[in-house]
Amino acid sequence: MRTQATETVLIQLKEPPMSALPVHATPEDRREHMARRRAGAKMGWFIHALVYVCVNAGLAVLAWQGGRSWNLYPLAGWGLGLAIHGLAVWLGGSGLYERLLQSERDKLRSDPR
């Protein structure tokens, strides 16, 4: 026996998430959606960079107190990851994402299993 609450939950589970852009969106809606996605990606990179600086400063203090420079290894490895993240965010990695997304949509349309 299904209640109204059960029906509501089932409908919500079938609907796309709120961040999804409706099919009938206007060009202005699409620009707004893309702007929000890009701003979110850039904010994610800034948070990543802040955590990188804070954690590596703490590691540098620990290494300095111990008299060894082992902190350079996580600094370099994580720095490489931060640089790659920055390249993807700041140099247009979203084009790759959009192409992959479209490819998956096309596959699902042809074989919706």
mmCIF file of N, CA and C in Angstrom:
data_model
loop_
_atom_site.group_PDB
_atom_site.id
_atom_site.type_symbol
_atom_site.label_atom_id
_atom_site.label_comp_id
_atom_site.label_asym_id
_atom_site.label_seq_id
_atom_site.Cartn_x
_atom_site.Cartn_y
_atom_site.Cartn_z
ATOM 1 N N MET A 1 0.833 -1.175 0.000
ATOM 2 C CA MET A 1 0.000 0.000 0.000
ATOM 3 C C MET A 1 0.886 1.249 0.000
ATOM 4 N N ARG A 2 0.688 2.095 -0.978
ATOM 5 C CA ARG A 2 1.475 3.314 -1.094
ATOM 6 C C ARG A 2 0.714 4.499 -0.523
ATOM 7 N N THR A 3 1.419 5.288 0.243
ATOM 8 C CA THR A 3 0.831 6.506 0.789
ATOM 9 C C THR A 3 1.274 7.691 -0.061
ATOM 10 N N GLN A 4 0.725 8.857 0.235
ATOM 11 C CA GLN A 4 1.110 10.066 -0.494
ATOM 12 C C GLN A 4 2.599 10.362 -0.288
ATOM 13 N N ALA A 5 3.093 10.157 0.922
ATOM 14 C CA ALA A 5 4.511 10.403 1.206
ATOM 15 C C ALA A 5 5.395 9.458 0.395
ATOM 16 N N THR A 6 4.980 8.198 0.277
ATOM 17 C CA THR A 6 5.745 7.229 -0.503
ATOM 18 C C THR A 6 5.780 7.635 -1.966
ATOM 19 N N GLU A 7 4.650 8.074 -2.497
ATOM 20 C CA GLU A 7 4.585 8.527 -3.890
ATOM 21 C C GLU A 7 5.514 9.720 -4.111
ATOM 22 N N THR A 8 5.522 10.652 -3.158
ATOM 23 C CA THR A 8 6.368 11.834 -3.280
ATOM 24 C C THR A 8 7.833 11.435 -3.306
ATOM 25 N N VAL A 9 8.237 10.531 -2.438
ATOM 26 C CA VAL A 9 9.627 10.076 -2.392
ATOM 27 C C VAL A 9 9.998 9.387 -3.696
ATOM 28 N N LEU A 10 9.124 8.527 -4.202
ATOM 29 C CA LEU A 10 9.409 7.828 -5.444
ATOM 30 C C LEU A 10 9.552 8.801 -6.613
ATOM 31 N N ILE A 11 8.714 9.818 -6.655
ATOM 32 C CA ILE A 11 8.805 10.813 -7.717
ATOM 33 C C ILE A 11 10.111 11.579 -7.600
ATOM 34 N N GLN A 12 10.496 11.956 -6.379
ATOM 35 C CA GLN A 12 11.734 12.699 -6.177
ATOM 36 C C GLN A 12 12.951 11.874 -6.585
ATOM 37 N N LEU A 13 12.912 10.569 -6.352
ATOM 38 C CA LEU A 13 14.033 9.717 -6.720
ATOM 39 C C LEU A 13 14.193 9.614 -8.233
ATOM 40 N N LYS A 14 13.094 9.722 -8.968
ATOM 41 C CA LYS A 14 13.143 9.605 -10.419
ATOM 42 C C LYS A 14 13.538 10.910 -11.089
ATOM 43 N N GLU A 15 13.352 12.045 -10.403
ATOM 44 C CA GLU A 15 13.655 13.343 -10.995
ATOM 45 C C GLU A 15 15.158 13.592 -10.961
ATOM 46 N N PRO A 16 15.664 14.345 -11.930
ATOM 47 C CA PRO A 16 17.090 14.665 -11.915
ATOM 48 C C PRO A 16 17.411 15.582 -10.744
ATOM 49 N N PRO A 17 18.669 15.645 -10.333
ATOM 50 C CA PRO A 17 19.031 16.522 -9.233
ATOM 51 C C PRO A 17 18.782 17.985 -9.587
ATOM 52 N N MET A 18 18.698 18.819 -8.584
ATOM 53 C CA MET A 18 18.395 20.232 -8.784
ATOM 54 C C MET A 18 19.434 20.925 -9.659
ATOM 55 N N SER A 19 20.652 20.433 -9.683
ATOM 56 C CA SER A 19 21.696 21.083 -10.463
ATOM 57 C C SER A 19 21.570 20.786 -11.959
ATOM 58 N N ALA A 20 20.731 19.821 -12.324
ATOM 59 C CA ALA A 20 20.576 19.478 -13.733
ATOM 60 C C ALA A 20 19.808 20.588 -14.454
ATOM 61 N N LEU A 21 20.189 20.846 -15.676
ATOM 62 C CA LEU A 21 19.555 21.882 -16.474
ATOM 63 C C LEU A 21 18.381 21.271 -17.229
ATOM 64 N N PRO A 22 17.189 21.887 -17.153
ATOM 65 C CA PRO A 22 16.039 21.341 -17.878
ATOM 66 C C PRO A 22 16.266 21.377 -19.387
ATOM 67 N N VAL A 23 15.614 20.478 -20.089
ATOM 68 C CA VAL A 23 15.751 20.392 -21.542
ATOM 69 C C VAL A 23 15.249 21.661 -22.211
ATOM 70 N N HIS A 24 14.201 22.257 -21.687
ATOM 71 C CA HIS A 24 13.592 23.440 -22.288
ATOM 72 C C HIS A 24 14.211 24.742 -21.775
ATOM 73 N N ALA A 25 15.428 24.706 -21.275
ATOM 74 C CA ALA A 25 16.074 25.896 -20.724
ATOM 75 C C ALA A 25 16.381 26.903 -21.835
ATOM 76 N N THR A 26 16.287 28.159 -21.487
ATOM 77 C CA THR A 26 16.596 29.230 -22.435
ATOM 78 C C THR A 26 18.107 29.407 -22.531
ATOM 79 N N PRO A 27 18.586 30.077 -23.561
ATOM 80 C CA PRO A 27 20.030 30.336 -23.647
ATOM 81 C C PRO A 27 20.568 31.067 -22.413
ATOM 82 N N GLU A 28 19.772 31.954 -21.856
ATOM 83 C CA GLU A 28 20.203 32.660 -20.636
ATOM 84 C C GLU A 28 20.338 31.691 -19.461
ATOM 85 N N ASP A 29 19.402 30.722 -19.363
ATOM 86 C CA ASP A 29 19.479 29.699 -18.318
ATOM 87 C C ASP A 29 20.739 28.859 -18.487
ATOM 88 N N ARG A 30 21.049 28.535 -19.739
ATOM 89 C CA ARG A 30 22.244 27.732 -20.009
ATOM 90 C C ARG A 30 23.517 28.496 -19.631
ATOM 91 N N ARG A 31 23.563 29.782 -19.956
ATOM 92 C CA ARG A 31 24.731 30.596 -19.581
ATOM 93 C C ARG A 31 24.868 30.682 -18.061
ATOM 94 N N GLU A 32 23.746 30.872 -17.394
ATOM 95 C CA GLU A 32 23.770 30.949 -15.927
ATOM 96 C C GLU A 32 24.257 29.634 -15.322
ATOM 97 N N HIS A 33 23.753 28.522 -15.859
ATOM 98 C CA HIS A 33 24.158 27.204 -15.376
ATOM 99 C C HIS A 33 25.659 26.991 -15.580
ATOM 100 N N MET A 34 26.162 27.343 -16.765
ATOM 101 C CA MET A 34 27.591 27.184 -17.049
ATOM 102 C C MET A 34 28.424 28.095 -16.158
ATOM 103 N N ALA A 35 27.970 29.323 -15.947
ATOM 104 C CA ALA A 35 28.698 30.252 -15.086
ATOM 105 C C ALA A 35 28.789 29.716 -13.661
ATOM 106 N N ARG A 36 27.697 29.153 -13.174
ATOM 107 C CA ARG A 36 27.704 28.598 -11.819
ATOM 108 C C ARG A 36 28.638 27.384 -11.721
ATOM 109 N N ARG A 37 28.631 26.541 -12.742
ATOM 110 C CA ARG A 37 29.530 25.375 -12.749
ATOM 111 C C ARG A 37 30.984 25.814 -12.750
ATOM 112 N N ARG A 38 31.311 26.785 -13.596
ATOM 113 C CA ARG A 38 32.689 27.259 -13.665
ATOM 114 C C ARG A 38 33.118 27.938 -12.372
ATOM 115 N N ALA A 39 32.233 28.755 -11.804
ATOM 116 C CA ALA A 39 32.551 29.415 -10.536
ATOM 117 C C ALA A 39 32.747 28.373 -9.434
ATOM 118 N N GLY A 40 31.926 27.333 -9.444
ATOM 119 C CA GLY A 40 32.079 26.261 -8.459
ATOM 120 C C GLY A 40 33.399 25.533 -8.612
ATOM 121 N N ALA A 41 33.813 25.286 -9.842
ATOM 122 C CA ALA A 41 35.095 24.619 -10.085
ATOM 123 C C ALA A 41 36.249 25.485 -9.610
ATOM 124 N N LYS A 42 36.168 26.783 -9.869
ATOM 125 C CA LYS A 42 37.238 27.688 -9.430
ATOM 126 C C LYS A 42 37.268 27.799 -7.907
ATOM 127 N N MET A 43 36.094 27.838 -7.283
ATOM 128 C CA MET A 43 36.043 27.878 -5.827
ATOM 129 C C MET A 43 36.641 26.590 -5.246
ATOM 130 N N GLY A 44 36.365 25.467 -5.891
ATOM 131 C CA GLY A 44 36.951 24.198 -5.459
ATOM 132 C C GLY A 44 38.465 24.231 -5.516
ATOM 133 N N TRP A 45 39.020 24.867 -6.552
ATOM 134 C CA TRP A 45 40.472 24.964 -6.660
ATOM 135 C C TRP A 45 41.033 25.874 -5.563
ATOM 136 N N PHE A 46 40.360 26.983 -5.276
ATOM 137 C CA PHE A 46 40.830 27.873 -4.215
ATOM 138 C C PHE A 46 40.840 27.168 -2.858
ATOM 139 N N ILE A 47 39.819 26.375 -2.592
ATOM 140 C CA ILE A 47 39.770 25.617 -1.335
ATOM 141 C C ILE A 47 40.900 24.601 -1.305
ATOM 142 N N HIS A 48 41.122 23.914 -2.417
ATOM 143 C CA HIS A 48 42.213 22.947 -2.529
ATOM 144 C C HIS A 48 43.550 23.633 -2.246
ATOM 145 N N ALA A 49 43.764 24.819 -2.828
ATOM 146 C CA ALA A 49 45.018 25.553 -2.626
ATOM 147 C C ALA A 49 45.180 25.993 -1.170
ATOM 148 N N LEU A 50 44.095 26.435 -0.543
ATOM 149 C CA LEU A 50 44.166 26.853 0.853
ATOM 150 C C LEU A 50 44.530 25.682 1.762
ATOM 151 N N VAL A 51 43.908 24.541 1.544
ATOM 152 C CA VAL A 51 44.216 23.356 2.342
ATOM 153 C C VAL A 51 45.663 22.937 2.106
ATOM 154 N N TYR A 52 46.117 23.000 0.865
ATOM 155 C CA TYR A 52 47.507 22.675 0.518
ATOM 156 C C TYR A 52 48.480 23.537 1.322
ATOM 157 N N VAL A 53 48.245 24.839 1.343
ATOM 158 C CA VAL A 53 49.145 25.752 2.048
ATOM 159 C C VAL A 53 49.128 25.470 3.553
ATOM 160 N N CYS A 54 47.937 25.329 4.128
ATOM 161 C CA CYS A 54 47.829 25.106 5.577
ATOM 162 C C CYS A 54 48.474 23.790 6.009
ATOM 163 N N VAL A 55 48.144 22.716 5.317
ATOM 164 C CA VAL A 55 48.686 21.404 5.691
ATOM 165 C C VAL A 55 50.192 21.373 5.485
ATOM 166 N N ASN A 56 50.678 21.902 4.376
ATOM 167 C CA ASN A 56 52.116 21.861 4.136
ATOM 168 C C ASN A 56 52.888 22.791 5.072
ATOM 169 N N ALA A 57 52.262 23.875 5.524
ATOM 170 C CA ALA A 57 52.903 24.711 6.542
ATOM 171 C C ALA A 57 53.051 23.921 7.843
ATOM 172 N N GLY A 58 52.009 23.193 8.212
ATOM 173 C CA GLY A 58 52.091 22.346 9.402
ATOM 174 C C GLY A 58 53.138 21.259 9.261
ATOM 175 N N LEU A 59 53.208 20.634 8.112
ATOM 176 C CA LEU A 59 54.226 19.602 7.878
ATOM 177 C C LEU A 59 55.626 20.195 7.919
ATOM 178 N N ALA A 60 55.783 21.420 7.414
ATOM 179 C CA ALA A 60 57.099 22.075 7.433
ATOM 180 C C ALA A 60 57.535 22.339 8.870
ATOM 181 N N VAL A 61 56.585 22.742 9.711
ATOM 182 C CA VAL A 61 56.917 22.970 11.125
ATOM 183 C C VAL A 61 57.335 21.662 11.777
ATOM 184 N N LEU A 62 56.589 20.589 11.518
ATOM 185 C CA LEU A 62 56.950 19.286 12.092
ATOM 186 C C LEU A 62 58.319 18.822 11.607
ATOM 187 N N ALA A 63 58.588 18.998 10.325
ATOM 188 C CA ALA A 63 59.876 18.583 9.777
ATOM 189 C C ALA A 63 61.009 19.433 10.347
ATOM 190 N N TRP A 64 60.770 20.723 10.503
ATOM 191 C CA TRP A 64 61.790 21.619 11.031
ATOM 192 C C TRP A 64 62.132 21.256 12.477
ATOM 193 N N GLN A 65 61.092 20.904 13.270
ATOM 194 C CA GLN A 65 61.320 20.506 14.661
ATOM 195 C C GLN A 65 62.103 19.210 14.747
ATOM 196 N N GLY A 66 61.928 18.345 13.780
ATOM 197 C CA GLY A 66 62.644 17.069 13.765
ATOM 198 C C GLY A 66 64.020 17.171 13.130
ATOM 199 N N GLY A 67 64.325 18.291 12.510
ATOM 200 C CA GLY A 67 65.644 18.488 11.928
ATOM 201 C C GLY A 67 65.844 17.812 10.577
ATOM 202 N N ARG A 68 64.754 17.404 9.923
ATOM 203 C CA ARG A 68 64.878 16.763 8.613
ATOM 204 C C ARG A 68 63.923 17.444 7.640
ATOM 205 N N SER A 69 64.180 17.286 6.354
ATOM 206 C CA SER A 69 63.353 17.958 5.345
ATOM 207 C C SER A 69 62.466 16.979 4.568
ATOM 208 N N TRP A 70 61.879 16.028 5.257
ATOM 209 C CA TRP A 70 61.007 15.049 4.617
ATOM 210 C C TRP A 70 59.739 15.688 4.052
ATOM 211 N N ASN A 71 59.377 16.869 4.543
ATOM 212 C CA ASN A 71 58.145 17.514 4.105
ATOM 213 C C ASN A 71 58.173 17.919 2.640
ATOM 214 N N LEU A 72 59.347 17.918 2.018
ATOM 215 C CA LEU A 72 59.439 18.301 0.606
ATOM 216 C C LEU A 72 58.762 17.284 -0.309
ATOM 217 N N TYR A 73 58.697 16.032 0.121
ATOM 218 C CA TYR A 73 58.079 15.002 -0.717
ATOM 219 C C TYR A 73 56.561 15.198 -0.843
ATOM 220 N N PRO A 74 55.822 15.339 0.278
ATOM 221 C CA PRO A 74 54.394 15.617 0.101
ATOM 222 C C PRO A 74 54.146 16.991 -0.525
ATOM 223 N N LEU A 75 55.031 17.945 -0.254
ATOM 224 C CA LEU A 75 54.894 19.272 -0.854
ATOM 225 C C LEU A 75 54.961 19.177 -2.378
ATOM 226 N N ALA A 76 55.932 18.421 -2.886
ATOM 227 C CA ALA A 76 56.094 18.283 -4.342
ATOM 228 C C ALA A 76 54.979 17.441 -4.959
ATOM 229 N N GLY A 77 54.633 16.318 -4.342
ATOM 230 C CA GLY A 77 53.591 15.446 -4.896
ATOM 231 C C GLY A 77 52.239 16.110 -4.923
ATOM 232 N N TRP A 78 51.863 16.705 -3.804
ATOM 233 C CA TRP A 78 50.576 17.379 -3.728
ATOM 234 C C TRP A 78 50.582 18.630 -4.601
ATOM 235 N N GLY A 79 51.742 19.298 -4.680
ATOM 236 C CA GLY A 79 51.851 20.476 -5.543
ATOM 237 C C GLY A 79 51.595 20.126 -7.004
ATOM 238 N N LEU A 80 52.089 18.974 -7.427
ATOM 239 C CA LEU A 80 51.834 18.514 -8.790
ATOM 240 C C LEU A 80 50.334 18.287 -9.001
ATOM 241 N N GLY A 81 49.689 17.658 -8.035
ATOM 242 C CA GLY A 81 48.246 17.438 -8.122
ATOM 243 C C GLY A 81 47.477 18.748 -8.153
ATOM 244 N N LEU A 82 47.893 19.710 -7.349
ATOM 245 C CA LEU A 82 47.246 21.022 -7.336
ATOM 246 C C LEU A 82 47.445 21.732 -8.671
ATOM 247 N N ALA A 83 48.633 21.601 -9.242
ATOM 248 C CA ALA A 83 48.905 22.222 -10.544
ATOM 249 C C ALA A 83 48.030 21.609 -11.637
ATOM 250 N N ILE A 84 47.888 20.296 -11.636
ATOM 251 C CA ILE A 84 47.052 19.627 -12.638
ATOM 252 C C ILE A 84 45.591 20.032 -12.449
ATOM 253 N N HIS A 85 45.145 20.103 -11.196
ATOM 254 C CA HIS A 85 43.786 20.554 -10.911
ATOM 255 C C HIS A 85 43.596 21.977 -11.447
ATOM 256 N N GLY A 86 44.585 22.839 -11.225
ATOM 257 C CA GLY A 86 44.508 24.210 -11.717
ATOM 258 C C GLY A 86 44.444 24.291 -13.234
ATOM 259 N N LEU A 87 45.243 23.461 -13.898
ATOM 260 C CA LEU A 87 45.204 23.448 -15.366
ATOM 261 C C LEU A 87 43.822 23.053 -15.877
ATOM 262 N N ALA A 88 43.232 22.052 -15.243
ATOM 263 C CA ALA A 88 41.910 21.595 -15.665
ATOM 264 C C ALA A 88 40.850 22.672 -15.437
ATOM 265 N N VAL A 89 40.975 23.403 -14.339
ATOM 266 C CA VAL A 89 39.973 24.421 -14.010
ATOM 267 C C VAL A 89 40.188 25.691 -14.827
ATOM 268 N N TRP A 90 41.411 26.171 -14.879
ATOM 269 C CA TRP A 90 41.677 27.493 -15.446
ATOM 270 C C TRP A 90 41.921 27.489 -16.942
ATOM 271 N N LEU A 91 42.292 26.351 -17.517
ATOM 272 C CA LEU A 91 42.584 26.328 -18.956
ATOM 273 C C LEU A 91 41.536 25.578 -19.760
ATOM 274 N N GLY A 92 40.335 25.514 -19.271
ATOM 275 C CA GLY A 92 39.230 24.996 -20.074
ATOM 276 C C GLY A 92 39.050 23.502 -20.084
ATOM 277 N N GLY A 93 39.263 22.837 -18.969
ATOM 278 C CA GLY A 93 39.020 21.411 -18.897
ATOM 279 C C GLY A 93 37.550 21.062 -19.023
ATOM 280 N N SER A 94 36.659 22.067 -18.923
ATOM 281 C CA SER A 94 35.227 21.783 -18.990
ATOM 282 C C SER A 94 34.807 21.313 -20.379
ATOM 283 N N GLY A 95 35.572 21.661 -21.421
ATOM 284 C CA GLY A 95 35.241 21.195 -22.765
ATOM 285 C C GLY A 95 35.318 19.684 -22.857
ATOM 286 N N LEU A 96 36.324 19.110 -22.211
ATOM 287 C CA LEU A 96 36.462 17.657 -22.182
ATOM 288 C C LEU A 96 35.276 17.042 -21.450
ATOM 289 N N TYR A 97 34.914 17.620 -20.323
ATOM 290 C CA TYR A 97 33.772 17.118 -19.554
ATOM 291 C C TYR A 97 32.499 17.149 -20.394
ATOM 292 N N GLU A 98 32.271 18.249 -21.078
ATOM 293 C CA GLU A 98 31.067 18.368 -21.898
ATOM 294 C C GLU A 98 31.046 17.322 -23.013
ATOM 295 N N ARG A 99 32.190 17.070 -23.644
ATOM 296 C CA ARG A 99 32.251 16.045 -24.697
ATOM 297 C C ARG A 99 31.978 14.657 -24.134
ATOM 298 N N LEU A 100 32.560 14.339 -22.962
ATOM 299 C CA LEU A 100 32.318 13.036 -22.346
ATOM 300 C C LEU A 100 30.847 12.888 -21.949
ATOM 301 N N LEU A 101 30.277 13.951 -21.400
ATOM 302 C CA LEU A 101 28.871 13.930 -21.017
ATOM 303 C C LEU A 101 27.969 13.698 -22.227
ATOM 304 N N GLN A 102 28.243 14.387 -23.319
ATOM 305 C CA GLN A 102 27.441 14.215 -24.529
ATOM 306 C C GLN A 102 27.586 12.804 -25.082
ATOM 307 N N SER A 103 28.791 12.262 -25.024
ATOM 308 C CA SER A 103 29.021 10.893 -25.485
ATOM 309 C C SER A 103 28.178 9.895 -24.680
ATOM 310 N N GLU A 104 28.147 10.076 -23.362
ATOM 311 C CA GLU A 104 27.346 9.183 -22.524
ATOM 312 C C GLU A 104 25.856 9.348 -22.797
ATOM 313 N N ARG A 105 25.416 10.566 -23.020
ATOM 314 C CA ARG A 105 23.998 10.791 -23.355
ATOM 315 C C ARG A 105 23.641 10.069 -24.653
ATOM 316 N N ASP A 106 24.514 10.173 -25.654
ATOM 317 C CA ASP A 106 24.268 9.514 -26.936
ATOM 318 C C ASP A 106 24.197 7.999 -26.771
ATOM 319 N N LYS A 107 25.103 7.440 -25.957
ATOM 320 C CA LYS A 107 25.090 5.997 -25.721
ATOM 321 C C LYS A 107 23.797 5.562 -25.041
ATOM 322 N N LEU A 108 23.340 6.349 -24.071
ATOM 323 C CA LEU A 108 22.115 5.990 -23.350
ATOM 324 C C LEU A 108 20.887 6.104 -24.237
ATOM 325 N N ARG A 109 20.894 7.032 -25.170
ATOM 326 C CA ARG A 109 19.759 7.158 -26.085
ATOM 327 C C ARG A 109 19.684 5.962 -27.018
ATOM 328 N N SER A 110 20.829 5.455 -27.456
ATOM 329 C CA SER A 110 20.828 4.334 -28.398
ATOM 330 C C SER A 110 20.608 3.006 -27.699
ATOM 331 N N ASP A 111 21.065 2.864 -26.434
ATOM 332 C CA ASP A 111 20.902 1.627 -25.678
ATOM 333 C C ASP A 111 20.597 1.971 -24.221
ATOM 334 N N PRO A 112 19.336 2.228 -23.880
ATOM 335 C CA PRO A 112 18.983 2.730 -22.542
ATOM 336 C C PRO A 112 18.931 1.700 -21.429
ATOM 337 N N ARG A 113 19.681 0.649 -21.498
ATOM 338 C CA ARG A 113 19.660 -0.375 -20.443
ATOM 339 C C ARG A 113 20.062 0.194 -19.166
#
